[in-house]
GROMACS .gro file of C-alpha atoms in nm:
model
  346
    1MET     CA    1  -0.250  -0.738  -0.941
    2VAL     CA    2  -0.285  -0.366  -0.872
    3PHE     CA    3  -0.608  -0.173  -0.843
    4THR     CA    4  -0.619   0.134  -1.065
    5ARG     CA    5  -0.846   0.436  -1.104
    6ALA     CA    6  -1.022   0.537  -0.785
    7THR     CA    7  -0.819   0.322  -0.548
    8GLN     CA    8  -0.474   0.432  -0.660
    9PRO     CA    9  -0.321   0.549  -0.327
   10PRO     CA   10  -0.319   0.926  -0.309
   11THR     CA   11  -0.009   1.115  -0.194
   12ALA     CA   12  -0.206   1.415  -0.073
   13PRO     CA   13  -0.560   1.486   0.046
   14VAL     CA   14  -0.811   1.489  -0.237
   15PRO     CA   15  -1.003   1.818  -0.277
   16GLY     CA   16  -1.354   1.796  -0.141
   17VAL     CA   17  -1.290   1.468   0.046
   18PRO     CA   18  -1.230   1.471   0.422
   19THR     CA   19  -0.873   1.389   0.526
   20SER     CA   20  -0.989   1.217   0.844
   21PRO     CA   21  -1.300   1.018   0.930
   22ASP     CA   22  -1.592   1.227   1.035
   23ALA     CA   23  -1.969   1.200   1.069
   24THR     CA   24  -2.035   1.353   0.726
   25ASP     CA   25  -1.815   1.102   0.549
   26ALA     CA   26  -1.958   0.809   0.742
   27SER     CA   27  -2.310   0.928   0.667
   28ARG     CA   28  -2.234   0.946   0.295
   29GLN     CA   29  -2.101   0.592   0.300
   30ASP     CA   30  -2.399   0.458   0.496
   31ASP     CA   31  -2.646   0.633   0.262
   32GLY     CA   32  -2.476   0.472  -0.036
   33ARG     CA   33  -2.507   0.127   0.119
   34ARG     CA   34  -2.874   0.175   0.194
   35ARG     CA   35  -2.949   0.290  -0.160
   36GLY     CA   36  -2.742   0.008  -0.309
   37ALA     CA   37  -2.524   0.264  -0.487
   38ARG     CA   38  -2.148   0.247  -0.486
   39TYR     CA   39  -1.980   0.472  -0.234
   40PHE     CA   40  -1.630   0.620  -0.275
   41ARG     CA   41  -1.396   0.705   0.007
   42ARG     CA   42  -1.039   0.840  -0.016
   43LEU     CA   43  -0.825   0.959   0.277
   44ALA     CA   44  -0.461   1.047   0.337
   45GLY     CA   45  -0.255   1.193   0.616
   46THR     CA   46   0.046   1.183   0.843
   47ASP     CA   47  -0.131   1.141   1.180
   48ILE     CA   48  -0.099   0.774   1.263
   49ASP     CA   49  -0.344   0.803   1.553
   50GLU     CA   50  -0.606   0.909   1.299
   51ALA     CA   51  -0.508   0.616   1.077
   52LEU     CA   52  -0.548   0.369   1.363
   53ALA     CA   53  -0.886   0.515   1.458
   54PHE     CA   54  -1.001   0.485   1.095
   55PHE     CA   55  -0.878   0.127   1.033
   56THR     CA   56  -0.999   0.004   1.372
   57GLY     CA   57  -1.352   0.085   1.264
   58ASP     CA   58  -1.335  -0.178   0.991
   59TYR     CA   59  -1.080  -0.428   1.125
   60ASP     CA   60  -1.127  -0.408   1.503
   61PHE     CA   61  -0.761  -0.345   1.588
   62ARG     CA   62  -0.697  -0.444   1.946
   63ALA     CA   63  -0.423  -0.273   2.148
   64PRO     CA   64  -0.217  -0.171   1.840
   65ARG     CA   65   0.155  -0.104   1.886
   66VAL     CA   66   0.322   0.131   1.640
   67ARG     CA   67   0.690   0.202   1.579
   68ARG     CA   68   0.818   0.473   1.346
   69THR     CA   69   1.008   0.354   1.033
   70HIS     CA   70   1.044   0.688   0.853
   71THR     CA   71   1.111   1.045   0.952
   72GLN     CA   72   0.782   1.143   0.787
   73GLN     CA   73   0.497   0.905   0.870
   74HIS     CA   74   0.226   0.854   0.604
   75TRP     CA   75  -0.093   0.663   0.551
   76ASP     CA   76  -0.359   0.659   0.284
   77PHE     CA   77  -0.673   0.471   0.192
   78ALA     CA   78  -0.913   0.453  -0.103
   79GLY     CA   79  -1.213   0.230  -0.157
   80VAL     CA   80  -1.522   0.188  -0.372
   81GLY     CA   81  -1.802  -0.039  -0.252
   82ASP     CA   82  -2.166  -0.113  -0.191
   83ALA     CA   83  -2.352  -0.336   0.051
   84ARG     CA   84  -2.221  -0.648  -0.121
   85MET     CA   85  -1.858  -0.577  -0.202
   86SER     CA   86  -1.581  -0.320  -0.183
   87LEU     CA   87  -1.239  -0.288  -0.349
   88ARG     CA   88  -0.985  -0.117  -0.126
   89SER     CA   89  -0.626  -0.003  -0.137
   90SER     CA   90  -0.427   0.118   0.165
   91ARG     CA   91  -0.077   0.212   0.265
   92LEU     CA   92   0.064   0.252   0.615
   93LEU     CA   93   0.428   0.354   0.644
   94VAL     CA   94   0.499   0.242   1.000
   95ASP     CA   95   0.569  -0.080   1.186
   96LEU     CA   96   0.232  -0.196   1.322
   97GLN     CA   97   0.158  -0.493   1.546
   98THR     CA   98  -0.198  -0.564   1.660
   99GLU     CA   99  -0.476  -0.818   1.685
  100SER     CA  100  -0.770  -0.798   1.450
  101LEU     CA  101  -1.110  -0.963   1.408
  102VAL     CA  102  -1.370  -0.934   1.132
  103ASP     CA  103  -1.687  -1.140   1.133
  104ASP     CA  104  -1.927  -0.968   0.887
  105GLU     CA  105  -1.715  -0.980   0.573
  106PHE     CA  106  -1.471  -1.214   0.402
  107LEU     CA  107  -1.144  -1.035   0.322
  108VAL     CA  108  -0.922  -1.128   0.031
  109ALA     CA  109  -0.587  -0.948   0.065
  110TRP     CA  110  -0.267  -0.930  -0.135
  111MET     CA  111   0.044  -0.724  -0.069
  112ARG     CA  112   0.180  -0.461  -0.307
  113SER     CA  113   0.480  -0.356  -0.098
  114GLY     CA  114   0.633  -0.387   0.248
  115THR     CA  115   0.615  -0.695   0.466
  116SER     CA  116   0.331  -0.856   0.657
  117THR     CA  117   0.303  -1.158   0.881
  118ILE     CA  118  -0.029  -1.302   0.998
  119THR     CA  119  -0.026  -1.526   1.306
  120PHE     CA  120  -0.333  -1.744   1.330
  121GLN     CA  121  -0.391  -2.043   1.557
  122GLY     CA  122  -0.024  -2.053   1.653
  123ARG     CA  123   0.111  -2.051   1.294
  124GLU     CA  124   0.288  -1.764   1.120
  125HIS     CA  125   0.198  -1.685   0.757
  126ALA     CA  126   0.414  -1.437   0.563
  127LEU     CA  127   0.216  -1.260   0.287
  128GLU     CA  128   0.380  -1.277  -0.053
  129PRO     CA  129   0.369  -0.988  -0.301
  130GLY     CA  130   0.082  -1.036  -0.544
  131VAL     CA  131  -0.042  -1.363  -0.392
  132PRO     CA  132  -0.399  -1.329  -0.258
  133VAL     CA  133  -0.518  -1.506   0.059
  134VAL     CA  134  -0.841  -1.498   0.257
  135LEU     CA  135  -0.777  -1.350   0.601
  136PRO     CA  136  -0.913  -1.529   0.909
  137PHE     CA  137  -1.288  -1.488   0.959
  138ALA     CA  138  -1.473  -1.458   1.289
  139GLU     CA  139  -1.156  -1.548   1.486
  140ALA     CA  140  -0.892  -1.315   1.622
  141TYR     CA  141  -0.550  -1.313   1.459
  142ALA     CA  142  -0.230  -1.115   1.507
  143LEU     CA  143  -0.080  -0.910   1.230
  144HIS     CA  144   0.257  -0.743   1.193
  145HIS     CA  145   0.271  -0.493   0.906
  146ARG     CA  146   0.581  -0.297   0.814
  147ASP     CA  147   0.554  -0.021   0.554
  148ILE     CA  148   0.265  -0.211   0.408
  149GLY     CA  149   0.089  -0.142   0.081
  150LEU     CA  150  -0.216  -0.366   0.058
  151ASN     CA  151  -0.506  -0.441  -0.177
  152LEU     CA  152  -0.826  -0.591  -0.036
  153VAL     CA  153  -1.156  -0.717  -0.162
  154HIS     CA  154  -1.430  -0.715   0.101
  155LEU     CA  155  -1.719  -0.955   0.035
  156ASP     CA  156  -2.025  -0.929   0.252
  157ARG     CA  157  -2.069  -1.250   0.454
  158ASP     CA  158  -2.444  -1.285   0.399
  159PHE     CA  159  -2.417  -1.209   0.028
  160VAL     CA  160  -2.151  -1.473  -0.019
  161ARG     CA  161  -2.355  -1.728   0.170
  162SER     CA  162  -2.665  -1.647  -0.037
  163VAL     CA  163  -2.471  -1.698  -0.359
  164VAL     CA  164  -2.314  -2.023  -0.238
  165GLY     CA  165  -2.641  -2.143  -0.084
  166GLU     CA  166  -2.499  -2.237   0.257
  167ASP     CA  167  -2.589  -2.048   0.573
  168ASP     CA  168  -2.258  -2.134   0.745
  169PHE     CA  169  -2.020  -2.111   0.450
  170ALA     CA  170  -1.669  -1.981   0.523
  171PHE     CA  171  -1.331  -1.987   0.352
  172GLU     CA  172  -1.030  -2.169   0.494
  173PRO     CA  173  -0.806  -1.883   0.606
  174MET     CA  174  -0.451  -1.818   0.494
  175ARG     CA  175  -0.442  -2.087   0.225
  176ARG     CA  176  -0.282  -2.003  -0.105
  177PRO     CA  177  -0.496  -2.061  -0.413
  178THR     CA  178  -0.405  -2.328  -0.664
  179ALA     CA  179  -0.247  -2.215  -0.993
  180GLU     CA  180  -0.584  -2.258  -1.163
  181GLY     CA  181  -0.763  -2.073  -0.885
  182LEU     CA  182  -0.514  -1.787  -0.894
  183ARG     CA  183  -0.573  -1.747  -1.267
  184ALA     CA  184  -0.950  -1.735  -1.210
  185TRP     CA  185  -0.915  -1.472  -0.942
  186GLN     CA  186  -0.672  -1.258  -1.143
  187SER     CA  187  -0.902  -1.280  -1.443
  188VAL     CA  188  -1.194  -1.139  -1.248
  189VAL     CA  189  -0.983  -0.863  -1.098
  190ARG     CA  190  -0.858  -0.760  -1.443
  191ALA     CA  191  -1.201  -0.787  -1.605
  192HIS     CA  192  -1.408  -0.597  -1.351
  193SER     CA  193  -1.201  -0.379  -1.114
  194GLY     CA  194  -1.165  -0.093  -1.362
  195THR     CA  195  -1.543  -0.079  -1.419
  196TRP     CA  196  -1.617  -0.099  -1.050
  197LEU     CA  197  -1.370   0.168  -0.954
  198ASP     CA  198  -1.482   0.416  -1.220
  199VAL     CA  199  -1.714   0.608  -0.989
  200GLU     CA  200  -1.779   0.876  -1.252
  201HIS     CA  201  -2.002   0.628  -1.438
  202ASP     CA  202  -2.311   0.479  -1.283
  203LEU     CA  203  -2.371   0.106  -1.305
  204THR     CA  204  -2.714  -0.040  -1.346
  205PRO     CA  205  -2.825  -0.255  -1.044
  206ILE     CA  206  -2.802  -0.564  -1.261
  207VAL     CA  207  -2.442  -0.495  -1.370
  208GLN     CA  208  -2.345  -0.397  -1.020
  209ARG     CA  209  -2.479  -0.723  -0.872
  210SER     CA  210  -2.331  -0.926  -1.158
  211ILE     CA  211  -1.982  -0.792  -1.085
  212ALA     CA  212  -2.015  -0.875  -0.717
  213GLU     CA  213  -2.134  -1.226  -0.798
  214SER     CA  214  -1.836  -1.270  -1.032
  215PHE     CA  215  -1.596  -1.187  -0.748
  216VAL     CA  216  -1.776  -1.435  -0.521
  217ALA     CA  217  -1.764  -1.709  -0.780
  218ALA     CA  218  -1.395  -1.650  -0.840
  219ALA     CA  219  -1.321  -1.652  -0.465
  220VAL     CA  220  -1.507  -1.980  -0.423
  221GLN     CA  221  -1.307  -2.127  -0.711
  222ALA     CA  222  -0.973  -1.986  -0.596
  223PHE     CA  223  -0.975  -2.039  -0.221
  224PRO     CA  224  -1.051  -2.354  -0.015
  225ARG     CA  225  -1.369  -2.356   0.186
  226ARG     CA  226  -1.358  -2.404   0.561
  227ASP     CA  227  -1.537  -2.732   0.602
  228ARG     CA  228  -1.719  -2.854   0.907
  229TRP     CA  229  -1.490  -3.157   0.931
  230ARG     CA  230  -1.213  -2.938   1.072
  231SER     CA  231  -1.398  -2.888   1.397
  232SER     CA  232  -1.497  -3.255   1.410
  233VAL     CA  233  -1.141  -3.381   1.443
  234THR     CA  234  -1.038  -3.281   1.794
  235GLY     CA  235  -0.719  -3.369   1.969
  236SER     CA  236  -0.349  -3.326   1.894
  237GLY     CA  237  -0.208  -3.675   1.889
  238PRO     CA  238  -0.036  -3.850   1.596
  239GLU     CA  239  -0.357  -4.026   1.493
  240HIS     CA  240  -0.546  -3.695   1.482
  241ASP     CA  241  -0.273  -3.543   1.265
  242ARG     CA  242  -0.288  -3.837   1.020
  243LEU     CA  243  -0.665  -3.819   1.003
  244ARG     CA  244  -0.647  -3.447   0.924
  245ARG     CA  245  -0.401  -3.519   0.646
  246ALA     CA  246  -0.641  -3.775   0.507
  247LEU     CA  247  -0.924  -3.522   0.508
  248GLU     CA  248  -0.704  -3.255   0.358
  249TYR     CA  249  -0.616  -3.489   0.075
  250VAL     CA  250  -0.976  -3.581   0.006
  251HIS     CA  251  -1.091  -3.217  -0.008
  252ALA     CA  252  -0.799  -3.124  -0.237
  253HIS     CA  253  -0.842  -3.420  -0.475
  254ALA     CA  254  -1.210  -3.509  -0.464
  255ARG     CA  255  -1.255  -3.443  -0.836
  256GLU     CA  256  -0.987  -3.699  -0.915
  257PRO     CA  257  -1.024  -4.080  -0.935
  258ILE     CA  258  -0.899  -4.148  -0.585
  259GLY     CA  259  -0.995  -4.418  -0.338
  260THR     CA  260  -0.896  -4.575  -0.005
  261THR     CA  261  -0.543  -4.662  -0.119
  262GLU     CA  262  -0.452  -4.309  -0.225
  263ILE     CA  263  -0.614  -4.148   0.081
  264ALA     CA  264  -0.435  -4.386   0.318
  265GLU     CA  265  -0.100  -4.323   0.151
  266ALA     CA  266  -0.144  -3.947   0.175
  267ALA     CA  267  -0.218  -3.977   0.545
  268GLY     CA  268   0.067  -4.214   0.623
  269LEU     CA  269  -0.171  -4.494   0.720
  270SER     CA  270  -0.246  -4.840   0.596
  271PRO     CA  271  -0.584  -4.884   0.431
  272ARG     CA  272  -0.707  -5.073   0.736
  273GLY     CA  273  -0.566  -4.807   0.967
  274LEU     CA  274  -0.747  -4.537   0.767
  275GLN     CA  275  -1.076  -4.730   0.795
  276GLN     CA  276  -1.035  -4.777   1.167
  277SER     CA  277  -0.941  -4.412   1.229
  278LEU     CA  278  -1.234  -4.278   1.029
  279ARG     CA  279  -1.475  -4.511   1.198
  280ARG     CA  280  -1.344  -4.426   1.541
  281HIS     CA  281  -1.347  -4.048   1.506
  282LEU     CA  282  -1.604  -3.967   1.235
  283ASP     CA  283  -1.815  -4.285   1.216
  284GLN     CA  284  -1.748  -4.299   0.840
  285THR     CA  285  -1.585  -4.526   0.588
  286PRO     CA  286  -1.343  -4.386   0.329
  287GLY     CA  287  -1.623  -4.424   0.073
  288ASP     CA  288  -1.866  -4.231   0.292
  289LEU     CA  289  -1.615  -3.949   0.329
  290LEU     CA  290  -1.533  -3.924  -0.039
  291ARG     CA  291  -1.898  -3.932  -0.143
  292SER     CA  292  -1.986  -3.663   0.112
  293VAL     CA  293  -1.713  -3.428  -0.007
  294ARG     CA  294  -1.808  -3.482  -0.371
  295LEU     CA  295  -2.175  -3.415  -0.300
  296ASP     CA  296  -2.081  -3.087  -0.128
  297GLY     CA  297  -1.865  -2.988  -0.423
  298ALA     CA  298  -2.141  -3.073  -0.675
  299ARG     CA  299  -2.391  -2.867  -0.475
  300VAL     CA  300  -2.164  -2.560  -0.480
  301ASP     CA  301  -2.125  -2.596  -0.858
  302LEU     CA  302  -2.499  -2.642  -0.914
  303LEU     CA  303  -2.590  -2.336  -0.707
  304ARG     CA  304  -2.347  -2.107  -0.888
  305ALA     CA  305  -2.383  -2.254  -1.238
  306ASP     CA  306  -2.560  -2.089  -1.532
  307ARG     CA  307  -2.832  -2.333  -1.629
  308ASP     CA  308  -2.818  -2.210  -1.987
  309VAL     CA  309  -2.464  -2.333  -2.036
  310THR     CA  310  -2.440  -2.641  -1.813
  311ASN     CA  311  -2.659  -2.922  -1.685
  312VAL     CA  312  -2.685  -3.162  -1.391
  313ALA     CA  313  -2.518  -3.453  -1.575
  314GLU     CA  314  -2.204  -3.250  -1.657
  315ILE     CA  315  -2.160  -3.143  -1.296
  316ALA     CA  316  -2.230  -3.490  -1.165
  317ARG     CA  317  -1.965  -3.643  -1.396
  318ALA     CA  318  -1.713  -3.374  -1.301
  319TRP     CA  319  -1.745  -3.490  -0.937
  320GLY     CA  320  -1.714  -3.859  -1.013
  321PHE     CA  321  -2.083  -3.959  -1.018
  322GLY     CA  322  -2.131  -4.179  -1.320
  323HIS     CA  323  -2.491  -4.283  -1.266
  324LEU     CA  324  -2.724  -3.984  -1.280
  325GLY     CA  325  -3.018  -4.157  -1.117
  326ARG     CA  326  -2.821  -4.269  -0.813
  327PHE     CA  327  -2.657  -3.925  -0.792
  328SER     CA  328  -2.997  -3.752  -0.787
  329ALA     CA  329  -3.133  -3.986  -0.518
  330THR     CA  330  -2.826  -3.947  -0.297
  331TYR     CA  331  -2.825  -3.569  -0.350
  332ARG     CA  332  -3.193  -3.542  -0.254
  333ALA     CA  333  -3.142  -3.753   0.056
  334ARG     CA  334  -2.852  -3.526   0.163
  335PHE     CA  335  -2.990  -3.180   0.073
  336GLY     CA  336  -3.370  -3.224   0.059
  337GLU     CA  337  -3.403  -3.126  -0.307
  338LEU     CA  338  -3.314  -3.260  -0.649
  339PRO     CA  339  -3.000  -3.141  -0.825
  340SER     CA  340  -3.215  -2.984  -1.097
  341GLU     CA  341  -3.390  -2.777  -0.830
  342SER     CA  342  -3.057  -2.646  -0.700
  343LEU     CA  343  -2.958  -2.550  -1.053
  344ARG     CA  344  -3.284  -2.363  -1.110
  345THR     CA  345  -3.258  -2.151  -0.797
  346ARG     CA  346  -2.986  -1.924  -0.934
   0.00000   0.00000   0.00000
C-alpha cells in the first residue's frame, strides 16, 4: 500500500510551501482544522535538527539519538488531513533511536522502505514492509528507525470513540491484522486515499466525514481492540499467563462456536482449572466471559452498522445469540439500552 498524489515524498522543496516548520505554516494548518477543511503540508530538507523539531511536535520524541547513514542526509514529509483524520507519508534517511508518546490520536503505520523496530512493554516488534499495525497509544514506547520510509493514518481519538460509541475505546498496539482485516484495510486505502489526497478538489462535508468514518470502520475491523480485561489480569506467574492465553483465545474466536473445552485447551488448562482460575481472578465463569465478549462485539457492530442494510437479528446471530428476546434483555441489562436503539443512533 503506497499513498499517491499529495503525499508522494518530495525530493526537493515544493514552491510556495515552507521547507521548515514556521508560524505561518502552523497557522494555516490550525485554521484548516477549525474550519473542518482539509489542510495540506509538504516539507523536505537536509537539516536533521529541523526534522527532529518538526516530528517531535506530533510524536513527542524524547531525547532522540541520531547517527548518519549517508553522506547526504535527507528527510521529507507530506500530509493531508482535517480534525478527524490525516494521511501522511514521511522519509528520514538516518539512524534514529528515541522514545515517543501520542495520546490524542490513533496511529496506523506501515513501512515502505528501511527498517524499524518498536519496543513496547519489554517486547520488540519489527515492522514488516506493507503490513499495517496500530502504534502504542497513551504509553511511551521506544523506536529505532533506519533509513525509514513510512506511511501513517492518524485517526483522532475522540472521533474514533464517538464512531465506536465507547468513551475509553483503544486499539491493542502492535498486533498484526488478520488476513480478512488486512483486506478490509487495504480496500479502504485503495478506495479513498486518492480522493482524500487530491487537495485541488474540494470535498463536501458529508463526503469528507464519510471517508473518515470508512477508515475508522476498517481500522476497527482490521485491528484488535485493547480490552479492559488486560489490566484486570495482574501478576506474572504461570497461572496469570495461562489466564491471559484463555482471554486472548476468547477475544480472537468469540464469533465461533467455542465453549469451555476449547478455551481450556487453548490456555493449557483443564476445564476445571479454567473455571477455578477465572473465578479466582475475574469472578467469572467461562460462560460469563464468553457472553460478555460477544455482547461487546455485537455492540460495536450495532453502533457502526447501516440500519438500512442490516438488522439486530443478523448481528445477534453473528455473535452466537440464537434467541433474540434473551439477547435484547441481556444487552439492555449490560448497556442500558435496547440493541435497536444502538442501531438507530448512527
